[in-house]
Amino acid sequence: MATWTRFYINSSNSEKATNILKELSGITESSNGNIPEDFHDSFLMDEKANPNYILFSEIQKNWITVLYNSASKIENWAQRISEELNCIVIVTIGQNTVDYYYFSQFLNGEKKREIEVCYGDDIEPINFGAPYDFEEEEPGEKQEYDDEISYLFDFDSLERYSQNFGLEIQSDWDNIAWTILKGDQSQKTTKDFIDQHLRGIKKPWWKFW
């Protein structure tokens, strides 16, 4: 996993979910098929931008998995979807380069739990909401070393917290038919940034090592 941005809707009402996602994204046309080849190159540079490339499918019974191309926590989307569908919405984000992990859970339009940590950068962690019954003093997995106790919230934690709701966030995606919402792709992507950066470098490849 390099970057992981997904949310999950605890509903089987795909038609209503589709209509809400179209309204939120402003994308009116949809198609169906496998994950498009250009989807993974579409990740937006603006971490607060609403996604403009969205894939979703009911991979697990009563859970609609939504892949999207932004680092946004999409709090307004999760609030709206959970309210209109009277359901749970879970948002998970992970970035293992900087050890960033995010989990939030909404129920019927209300945010119930939010956890955000980044071990590779100096940002203030978020620990919002009442702890779940399975949690200890702090979010994540308890670590003990030399009589010191710490807590690690990582990808395994995202899996464990999601399983608390009967949701498996790892799935076999072979032969999955996705509904695809693809909007205007004029916003700068991480691929654009990397390509531009590499074009501006004049050193021969062997001087990078």
Short mmCIF file of C-alpha atoms in Angstrom, two decimals, residues 75-166:
data_model
loop_
_atom_site.label_atom_id
_atom_site.label_comp_id
_atom_site.label_asym_id
_atom_site.label_seq_id
_atom_site.Cartn_x
_atom_site.Cartn_y
_atom_site.Cartn_z
CA GLU A 75 -16.41 14.67 6.13
CA ASN A 76 -19.31 16.49 4.47
CA TRP A 77 -19.86 13.57 2.10
CA ALA A 78 -19.81 10.98 4.89
CA GLN A 79 -22.20 13.06 6.97
CA ARG A 80 -24.64 13.51 4.09
CA ILE A 81 -24.55 9.89 2.89
CA SER A 82 -24.96 8.42 6.38
CA GLU A 83 -27.88 10.77 7.04
CA GLU A 84 -29.77 10.14 3.80
CA LEU A 85 -29.26 6.38 3.85
CA ASN A 86 -29.71 6.11 7.65
CA CYS A 87 -26.58 4.05 7.92
CA ILE A 88 -22.95 3.79 8.99
CA VAL A 89 -20.24 5.29 6.80
CA ILE A 90 -16.59 4.47 7.50
CA VAL A 91 -13.70 6.44 5.98
CA THR A 92 -10.17 5.00 5.87
CA ILE A 93 -7.03 6.73 4.59
CA GLY A 94 -3.48 5.45 4.74
CA GLN A 95 -0.11 6.61 3.40
CA ASN A 96 2.79 4.39 4.36
CA THR A 97 5.55 6.70 3.08
CA VAL A 98 4.88 9.16 5.91
CA ASP A 99 3.09 6.65 8.17
CA TYR A 100 -0.23 8.49 8.03
CA TYR A 101 -3.46 6.72 9.03
CA TYR A 102 -7.01 7.98 9.35
CA PHE A 103 -10.29 6.39 10.46
CA SER A 104 -13.71 7.95 10.93
CA GLN A 105 -17.17 6.56 11.51
CA PHE A 106 -20.47 8.34 10.90
CA LEU A 107 -23.96 7.19 11.87
CA ASN A 108 -27.17 8.77 10.61
CA GLY A 109 -25.46 12.06 9.83
CA GLU A 110 -23.38 12.29 13.03
CA LYS A 111 -19.65 11.77 13.37
CA LYS A 112 -19.11 9.20 16.12
CA ARG A 113 -15.39 8.53 15.98
CA GLU A 114 -12.34 10.08 14.31
CA ILE A 115 -8.70 9.03 14.65
CA GLU A 116 -5.80 10.61 12.77
CA VAL A 117 -2.08 9.98 13.27
CA CYS A 118 1.05 10.75 11.28
CA TYR A 119 4.32 9.30 12.54
CA GLY A 120 6.43 10.77 9.75
CA ASP A 121 5.46 14.40 10.26
CA ASP A 122 4.81 16.73 13.16
CA ILE A 123 1.02 17.03 13.11
CA GLU A 124 -1.31 16.99 16.08
CA PRO A 125 -3.11 13.63 16.32
CA ILE A 126 -6.90 13.52 16.46
CA ASN A 127 -8.75 11.27 18.89
CA PHE A 128 -12.41 12.27 18.70
CA GLY A 129 -15.45 10.51 20.09
CA ALA A 130 -16.18 7.84 22.66
CA PRO A 131 -13.70 4.93 22.50
CA TYR A 132 -15.09 1.63 21.29
CA ASP A 133 -15.49 -1.21 23.77
CA PHE A 134 -12.49 -3.07 22.35
CA GLU A 135 -10.14 -0.07 22.70
CA GLU A 136 -7.73 0.53 25.56
CA GLU A 137 -6.45 3.84 26.94
CA GLU A 138 -5.48 5.14 23.49
CA PRO A 139 -6.34 4.23 19.89
CA GLY A 140 -4.39 1.49 18.18
CA GLU A 141 -2.42 -1.53 19.25
CA LYS A 142 -0.77 -1.61 22.67
CA GLN A 143 3.04 -1.92 22.55
CA GLU A 144 5.27 -2.79 25.53
CA TYR A 145 9.06 -2.41 25.43
CA ASP A 146 11.43 -2.06 28.37
CA ASP A 147 8.47 -1.50 30.69
CA GLU A 148 7.33 1.40 28.51
CA ILE A 149 3.80 1.32 27.04
CA SER A 150 2.88 3.00 23.77
CA TYR A 151 0.14 2.65 21.18
CA LEU A 152 0.53 2.18 17.44
CA PHE A 153 -2.30 3.08 15.09
CA ASP A 154 -1.50 1.72 11.62
CA PHE A 155 -3.00 -0.19 8.72
CA ASP A 156 -3.63 -3.23 10.93
CA SER A 157 -5.63 -0.93 13.19
CA LEU A 158 -7.73 0.26 10.24
CA GLU A 159 -8.53 -3.39 9.52
CA ARG A 160 -9.34 -4.21 13.14
CA TYR A 161 -11.51 -1.16 13.71
CA SER A 162 -13.45 -1.86 10.51
CA GLN A 163 -13.95 -5.51 11.46
CA ASN A 164 -15.68 -4.26 14.61
CA PHE A 165 -18.56 -3.31 12.26
CA GLY A 166 -18.46 -6.54 10.26
#
